[in-house]
């Protein structure tokens, strides 16, 4: 195997092992030794590739969020169904949400790669603003963009809460969410709530 391919392969193995470790234990609880053992390399390789455990954590977060954005895609013309897509993504990939929650606990202030991530969310807000403007018949502008930003945040919160806090879901819904079809029913309810959220009040009464 050429050296370049070997280096890329080793780095990918380290990132995959580190993703599992950080998702399970966070930045503070993760152990470089376990990551190295799972990847089948020495601990020195980790420091050689990434410099420190914290830089490895930042690389894992960056890769996971790029994957998250690719899987989710931009908001669609139907913002309510977009909430359903967010719900589906996190139910199928709970490790992505765990990594973001660990990131929130670890960093106080600036985040790794914050500028490109902010730009990505601005693009999402702009797309959602167009959809909301079309539904309400209003012109797109700063007021609509501000509403779209708040709406995007609310849609994300609505969609991820059952996965982020399964204990709350269980305490409120009991065994209903675990019953056959329970997950589908919860998703449908989230989409209905999201539709009320984004539908102009005059339409919501008809």
PDB file of C-alpha atoms in Angstrom:
ATOM      1  CA  UNK A   1       0.000   0.000   0.000  1.00  0.00           C
ATOM      2  CA  UNK A   2       1.412   3.452  -0.916  1.00  0.00           C
ATOM      3  CA  UNK A   3       2.403   5.567   2.072  1.00  0.00           C
ATOM      4  CA  UNK A   4      -0.248   8.234   1.358  1.00  0.00           C
ATOM      5  CA  UNK A   5      -3.046   5.648   1.293  1.00  0.00           C
ATOM      6  CA  UNK A   6      -1.698   4.110   4.489  1.00  0.00           C
ATOM      7  CA  UNK A   7      -1.693   7.500   6.240  1.00  0.00           C
ATOM      8  CA  UNK A   8      -5.255   8.234   5.112  1.00  0.00           C
ATOM      9  CA  UNK A   9      -6.383   4.784   6.200  1.00  0.00           C
ATOM     10  CA  UNK A  10      -4.783   5.111   9.636  1.00  0.00           C
ATOM     11  CA  UNK A  11      -6.300   8.552  10.162  1.00  0.00           C
ATOM     12  CA  UNK A  12      -9.746   7.224   9.206  1.00  0.00           C
ATOM     13  CA  UNK A  13      -9.374   4.329  11.643  1.00  0.00           C
ATOM     14  CA  UNK A  14      -8.410   6.734  14.427  1.00  0.00           C
ATOM     15  CA  UNK A  15     -11.354   9.035  13.704  1.00  0.00           C
ATOM     16  CA  UNK A  16     -13.800   6.118  13.668  1.00  0.00           C
ATOM     17  CA  UNK A  17     -12.472   4.747  16.953  1.00  0.00           C
ATOM     18  CA  UNK A  18     -12.417   8.207  18.503  1.00  0.00           C
ATOM     19  CA  UNK A  19     -16.003   8.865  17.434  1.00  0.00           C
ATOM     20  CA  UNK A  20     -17.194   5.791  19.324  1.00  0.00           C
ATOM     21  CA  UNK A  21     -15.123   6.700  22.380  1.00  0.00           C
ATOM     22  CA  UNK A  22     -16.135  10.371  22.504  1.00  0.00           C
ATOM     23  CA  UNK A  23     -19.810   9.597  21.848  1.00  0.00           C
ATOM     24  CA  UNK A  24     -19.784   7.182  24.782  1.00  0.00           C
ATOM     25  CA  UNK A  25     -17.642   9.131  27.263  1.00  0.00           C
ATOM     26  CA  UNK A  26     -17.267  12.734  26.124  1.00  0.00           C
ATOM     27  CA  UNK A  27     -14.045  14.706  26.037  1.00  0.00           C
ATOM     28  CA  UNK A  28     -13.310  14.305  29.734  1.00  0.00           C
ATOM     29  CA  UNK A  29     -14.051  10.595  30.014  1.00  0.00           C
ATOM     30  CA  UNK A  30     -12.531   9.428  26.732  1.00  0.00           C
ATOM     31  CA  UNK A  31      -9.214   7.599  26.943  1.00  0.00           C
ATOM     32  CA  UNK A  32      -6.530   7.862  24.279  1.00  0.00           C
ATOM     33  CA  UNK A  33      -5.379   4.323  25.117  1.00  0.00           C
ATOM     34  CA  UNK A  34      -8.787   2.851  24.317  1.00  0.00           C
ATOM     35  CA  UNK A  35      -8.963   4.792  21.046  1.00  0.00           C
ATOM     36  CA  UNK A  36      -5.527   3.559  20.030  1.00  0.00           C
ATOM     37  CA  UNK A  37      -6.362  -0.029  20.964  1.00  0.00           C
ATOM     38  CA  UNK A  38      -9.605   0.011  18.976  1.00  0.00           C
ATOM     39  CA  UNK A  39      -7.833   1.527  15.957  1.00  0.00           C
ATOM     40  CA  UNK A  40      -4.991  -0.965  16.259  1.00  0.00           C
ATOM     41  CA  UNK A  41      -2.237   1.628  16.561  1.00  0.00           C
ATOM     42  CA  UNK A  42      -0.038   3.086  19.280  1.00  0.00           C
ATOM     43  CA  UNK A  43      -1.006   6.130  21.344  1.00  0.00           C
ATOM     44  CA  UNK A  44       1.946   7.941  19.831  1.00  0.00           C
ATOM     45  CA  UNK A  45       0.242   7.723  16.442  1.00  0.00           C
ATOM     46  CA  UNK A  46      -2.704   9.709  17.784  1.00  0.00           C
ATOM     47  CA  UNK A  47      -0.469  12.518  18.980  1.00  0.00           C
ATOM     48  CA  UNK A  48       1.469  12.362  15.727  1.00  0.00           C
ATOM     49  CA  UNK A  49      -1.660  12.797  13.639  1.00  0.00           C
ATOM     50  CA  UNK A  50      -3.671  15.192  15.807  1.00  0.00           C
ATOM     51  CA  UNK A  51      -1.328  16.688  18.418  1.00  0.00           C
ATOM     52  CA  UNK A  52      -3.596  16.241  21.449  1.00  0.00           C
ATOM     53  CA  UNK A  53      -6.779  14.577  22.639  1.00  0.00           C
ATOM     54  CA  UNK A  54      -8.611  17.906  22.408  1.00  0.00           C
ATOM     55  CA  UNK A  55      -7.594  18.392  18.779  1.00  0.00           C
ATOM     56  CA  UNK A  56      -8.727  14.844  18.051  1.00  0.00           C
ATOM     57  CA  UNK A  57     -12.068  15.655  19.681  1.00  0.00           C
ATOM     58  CA  UNK A  58     -12.380  18.778  17.496  1.00  0.00           C
ATOM     59  CA  UNK A  59     -11.609  16.704  14.388  1.00  0.00           C
ATOM     60  CA  UNK A  60     -14.245  14.125  15.336  1.00  0.00           C
ATOM     61  CA  UNK A  61     -16.851  16.841  15.938  1.00  0.00           C
ATOM     62  CA  UNK A  62     -16.031  18.527  12.624  1.00  0.00           C
ATOM     63  CA  UNK A  63     -16.343  15.268  10.706  1.00  0.00           C
ATOM     64  CA  UNK A  64     -19.582  14.323  12.480  1.00  0.00           C
ATOM     65  CA  UNK A  65     -21.214  17.683  11.804  1.00  0.00           C
ATOM     66  CA  UNK A  66     -20.227  17.561   8.140  1.00  0.00           C
ATOM     67  CA  UNK A  67     -21.872  14.143   7.978  1.00  0.00           C
ATOM     68  CA  UNK A  68     -24.892  15.525   9.826  1.00  0.00           C
ATOM     69  CA  UNK A  69     -25.318  18.374   7.325  1.00  0.00           C
ATOM     70  CA  UNK A  70     -24.910  16.006   4.361  1.00  0.00           C
ATOM     71  CA  UNK A  71     -27.462  13.514   5.656  1.00  0.00           C
ATOM     72  CA  UNK A  72     -29.995  16.165   6.622  1.00  0.00           C
ATOM     73  CA  UNK A  73     -29.698  18.499   3.652  1.00  0.00           C
ATOM     74  CA  UNK A  74     -31.253  21.973   3.454  1.00  0.00           C
ATOM     75  CA  UNK A  75     -34.793  22.766   4.623  1.00  0.00           C
ATOM     76  CA  UNK A  76     -37.404  21.737   2.083  1.00  0.00           C
ATOM     77  CA  UNK A  77     -40.414  23.630   0.773  1.00  0.00           C
ATOM     78  CA  UNK A  78     -42.367  21.877   3.550  1.00  0.00           C
ATOM     79  CA  UNK A  79     -40.778  23.061   6.845  1.00  0.00           C
ATOM     80  CA  UNK A  80     -43.006  20.756   8.911  1.00  0.00           C
ATOM     81  CA  UNK A  81     -41.804  17.680   7.071  1.00  0.00           C
ATOM     82  CA  UNK A  82     -38.260  18.963   7.568  1.00  0.00           C
ATOM     83  CA  UNK A  83     -38.845  18.517  11.309  1.00  0.00           C
ATOM     84  CA  UNK A  84     -39.718  14.909  10.524  1.00  0.00           C
ATOM     85  CA  UNK A  85     -36.448  14.533   8.640  1.00  0.00           C
ATOM     86  CA  UNK A  86     -34.522  15.919  11.614  1.00  0.00           C
ATOM     87  CA  UNK A  87     -36.330  13.456  13.887  1.00  0.00           C
ATOM     88  CA  UNK A  88     -35.525  10.535  11.554  1.00  0.00           C
ATOM     89  CA  UNK A  89     -31.866  11.489  11.271  1.00  0.00           C
ATOM     90  CA  UNK A  90     -31.266  11.522  14.999  1.00  0.00           C
ATOM     91  CA  UNK A  91     -33.277   8.390  15.700  1.00  0.00           C
ATOM     92  CA  UNK A  92     -31.116   6.554  13.163  1.00  0.00           C
ATOM     93  CA  UNK A  93     -27.834   8.202  14.192  1.00  0.00           C
ATOM     94  CA  UNK A  94     -28.005   8.901  17.945  1.00  0.00           C
ATOM     95  CA  UNK A  95     -24.200   9.119  18.164  1.00  0.00           C
ATOM     96  CA  UNK A  96     -24.302  12.388  16.189  1.00  0.00           C
ATOM     97  CA  UNK A  97     -26.575  13.970  18.763  1.00  0.00           C
ATOM     98  CA  UNK A  98     -24.490  12.627  21.651  1.00  0.00           C
ATOM     99  CA  UNK A  99     -21.352  14.162  20.154  1.00  0.00           C
ATOM    100  CA  UNK A 100     -23.069  17.551  19.844  1.00  0.00           C
ATOM    101  CA  UNK A 101     -24.264  17.330  23.438  1.00  0.00           C
ATOM    102  CA  UNK A 102     -20.741  16.494  24.629  1.00  0.00           C
ATOM    103  CA  UNK A 103     -19.454  19.437  22.596  1.00  0.00           C
ATOM    104  CA  UNK A 104     -21.925  21.754  24.343  1.00  0.00           C
ATOM    105  CA  UNK A 105     -20.720  20.528  27.731  1.00  0.00           C
ATOM    106  CA  UNK A 106     -17.030  20.822  26.869  1.00  0.00           C
ATOM    107  CA  UNK A 107     -16.725  24.190  25.160  1.00  0.00           C
ATOM    108  CA  UNK A 108     -17.506  27.444  26.936  1.00  0.00           C
ATOM    109  CA  UNK A 109     -17.574  30.063  24.207  1.00  0.00           C
ATOM    110  CA  UNK A 110     -15.945  29.578  20.827  1.00  0.00           C
ATOM    111  CA  UNK A 111     -16.313  26.292  18.958  1.00  0.00           C
ATOM    112  CA  UNK A 112     -13.977  24.548  16.526  1.00  0.00           C
ATOM    113  CA  UNK A 113     -14.672  25.605  12.928  1.00  0.00           C
ATOM    114  CA  UNK A 114     -17.321  28.025  14.156  1.00  0.00           C
ATOM    115  CA  UNK A 115     -17.298  30.334  11.118  1.00  0.00           C
ATOM    116  CA  UNK A 116     -18.064  27.714   8.437  1.00  0.00           C
ATOM    117  CA  UNK A 117     -20.653  26.138  10.702  1.00  0.00           C
ATOM    118  CA  UNK A 118     -22.337  29.514  11.227  1.00  0.00           C
ATOM    119  CA  UNK A 119     -22.327  30.072   7.466  1.00  0.00           C
ATOM    120  CA  UNK A 120     -23.990  26.673   6.962  1.00  0.00           C
ATOM    121  CA  UNK A 121     -26.785  27.593   9.356  1.00  0.00           C
ATOM    122  CA  UNK A 122     -27.218  30.962   7.675  1.00  0.00           C
ATOM    123  CA  UNK A 123     -27.791  29.154   4.396  1.00  0.00           C
ATOM    124  CA  UNK A 124     -30.388  26.958   6.107  1.00  0.00           C
ATOM    125  CA  UNK A 125     -32.107  30.028   7.542  1.00  0.00           C
ATOM    126  CA  UNK A 126     -32.160  31.700   4.119  1.00  0.00           C
ATOM    127  CA  UNK A 127     -33.748  28.602   2.543  1.00  0.00           C
ATOM    128  CA  UNK A 128     -36.325  28.343   5.305  1.00  0.00           C
ATOM    129  CA  UNK A 129     -37.028  32.073   5.060  1.00  0.00           C
ATOM    130  CA  UNK A 130     -37.963  31.626   1.404  1.00  0.00           C
ATOM    131  CA  UNK A 131     -40.300  28.753   2.273  1.00  0.00           C
ATOM    132  CA  UNK A 132     -41.977  30.702   5.078  1.00  0.00           C
ATOM    133  CA  UNK A 133     -42.281  33.769   2.877  1.00  0.00           C
ATOM    134  CA  UNK A 134     -43.962  31.716   0.170  1.00  0.00           C
ATOM    135  CA  UNK A 135     -46.447  30.215   2.632  1.00  0.00           C
ATOM    136  CA  UNK A 136     -47.413  33.579   4.127  1.00  0.00           C
ATOM    137  CA  UNK A 137     -47.261  35.501   0.870  1.00  0.00           C
ATOM    138  CA  UNK A 138     -44.875  38.023   2.454  1.00  0.00           C
ATOM    139  CA  UNK A 139     -41.722  39.454   0.993  1.00  0.00           C
ATOM    140  CA  UNK A 140     -38.422  38.031   2.085  1.00  0.00           C
ATOM    141  CA  UNK A 141     -36.314  40.361   4.208  1.00  0.00           C
ATOM    142  CA  UNK A 142     -34.653  40.873   7.563  1.00  0.00           C
ATOM    143  CA  UNK A 143     -37.889  40.385   9.523  1.00  0.00           C
ATOM    144  CA  UNK A 144     -38.610  37.130   7.710  1.00  0.00           C
ATOM    145  CA  UNK A 145     -34.989  35.992   8.175  1.00  0.00           C
ATOM    146  CA  UNK A 146     -35.209  36.640  11.932  1.00  0.00           C
ATOM    147  CA  UNK A 147     -38.458  34.681  12.092  1.00  0.00           C
ATOM    148  CA  UNK A 148     -36.917  31.893  10.043  1.00  0.00           C
ATOM    149  CA  UNK A 149     -33.896  31.664  12.369  1.00  0.00           C
ATOM    150  CA  UNK A 150     -36.137  31.341  15.426  1.00  0.00           C
ATOM    151  CA  UNK A 151     -38.366  28.866  13.614  1.00  0.00           C
ATOM    152  CA  UNK A 152     -35.399  26.713  12.590  1.00  0.00           C
ATOM    153  CA  UNK A 153     -34.229  26.601  16.198  1.00  0.00           C
ATOM    154  CA  UNK A 154     -37.732  25.630  17.355  1.00  0.00           C
ATOM    155  CA  UNK A 155     -38.064  22.923  14.686  1.00  0.00           C
ATOM    156  CA  UNK A 156     -34.711  21.414  15.678  1.00  0.00           C
ATOM    157  CA  UNK A 157     -35.641  21.482  19.363  1.00  0.00           C
ATOM    158  CA  UNK A 158     -39.013  19.871  18.716  1.00  0.00           C
ATOM    159  CA  UNK A 159     -37.494  17.133  16.584  1.00  0.00           C
ATOM    160  CA  UNK A 160     -34.482  16.150  18.681  1.00  0.00           C
ATOM    161  CA  UNK A 161     -35.900  16.255  22.210  1.00  0.00           C
ATOM    162  CA  UNK A 162     -37.228  12.636  22.237  1.00  0.00           C
ATOM    163  CA  UNK A 163     -33.773  11.341  21.258  1.00  0.00           C
ATOM    164  CA  UNK A 164     -31.770  13.805  23.366  1.00  0.00           C
ATOM    165  CA  UNK A 165     -33.795  13.077  26.516  1.00  0.00           C
ATOM    166  CA  UNK A 166     -35.159   9.521  26.260  1.00  0.00           C
ATOM    167  CA  UNK A 167     -35.848   9.473  29.997  1.00  0.00           C
ATOM    168  CA  UNK A 168     -38.262  12.416  29.666  1.00  0.00           C
ATOM    169  CA  UNK A 169     -39.905  10.712  26.689  1.00  0.00           C
ATOM    170  CA  UNK A 170     -40.373   7.545  28.754  1.00  0.00           C
ATOM    171  CA  UNK A 171     -41.683   9.398  31.818  1.00  0.00           C
ATOM    172  CA  UNK A 172     -44.240  11.326  29.765  1.00  0.00           C
ATOM    173  CA  UNK A 173     -45.301   8.719  27.203  1.00  0.00           C
ATOM    174  CA  UNK A 174     -44.703   5.593  29.257  1.00  0.00           C
ATOM    175  CA  UNK A 175     -44.555   2.491  27.090  1.00  0.00           C
ATOM    176  CA  UNK A 176     -46.497   4.128  24.252  1.00  0.00           C
ATOM    177  CA  UNK A 177     -43.363   5.238  22.405  1.00  0.00           C
ATOM    178  CA  UNK A 178     -41.940   1.684  22.560  1.00  0.00           C
ATOM    179  CA  UNK A 179     -45.146   0.018  21.386  1.00  0.00           C
ATOM    180  CA  UNK A 180     -45.392  -1.170  17.754  1.00  0.00           C
ATOM    181  CA  UNK A 181     -45.840   1.926  15.610  1.00  0.00           C
ATOM    182  CA  UNK A 182     -45.149   4.211  18.550  1.00  0.00           C
ATOM    183  CA  UNK A 183     -42.136   5.810  16.912  1.00  0.00           C
ATOM    184  CA  UNK A 184     -44.124   6.504  13.740  1.00  0.00           C
ATOM    185  CA  UNK A 185     -46.942   8.049  15.754  1.00  0.00           C
ATOM    186  CA  UNK A 186     -44.548  10.313  17.633  1.00  0.00           C
ATOM    187  CA  UNK A 187     -42.945  11.427  14.380  1.00  0.00           C
ATOM    188  CA  UNK A 188     -46.343  12.178  12.861  1.00  0.00           C
ATOM    189  CA  UNK A 189     -47.304  14.208  15.927  1.00  0.00           C
ATOM    190  CA  UNK A 190     -44.079  16.204  15.721  1.00  0.00           C
ATOM    191  CA  UNK A 191     -44.784  16.986  12.056  1.00  0.00           C
ATOM    192  CA  UNK A 192     -48.336  18.093  12.918  1.00  0.00           C
ATOM    193  CA  UNK A 193     -47.063  20.377  15.676  1.00  0.00           C
ATOM    194  CA  UNK A 194     -44.422  21.781  13.348  1.00  0.00           C
ATOM    195  CA  UNK A 195     -47.083  22.454  10.727  1.00  0.00           C
ATOM    196  CA  UNK A 196     -49.119  24.472  13.214  1.00  0.00           C
ATOM    197  CA  UNK A 197     -45.957  26.374  14.094  1.00  0.00           C
ATOM    198  CA  UNK A 198     -45.209  27.425  10.522  1.00  0.00           C
ATOM    199  CA  UNK A 199     -48.740  27.819   9.172  1.00  0.00           C
ATOM    200  CA  UNK A 200     -50.118  31.386   9.118  1.00  0.00           C
ATOM    201  CA  UNK A 201     -52.821  31.796  11.773  1.00  0.00           C
ATOM    202  CA  UNK A 202     -55.521  32.519   9.202  1.00  0.00           C
ATOM    203  CA  UNK A 203     -54.823  29.209   7.462  1.00  0.00           C
ATOM    204  CA  UNK A 204     -54.596  27.289  10.720  1.00  0.00           C
ATOM    205  CA  UNK A 205     -58.250  28.060  11.461  1.00  0.00           C
ATOM    206  CA  UNK A 206     -59.540  26.631   8.184  1.00  0.00           C
TER     207      UNK A 206
END
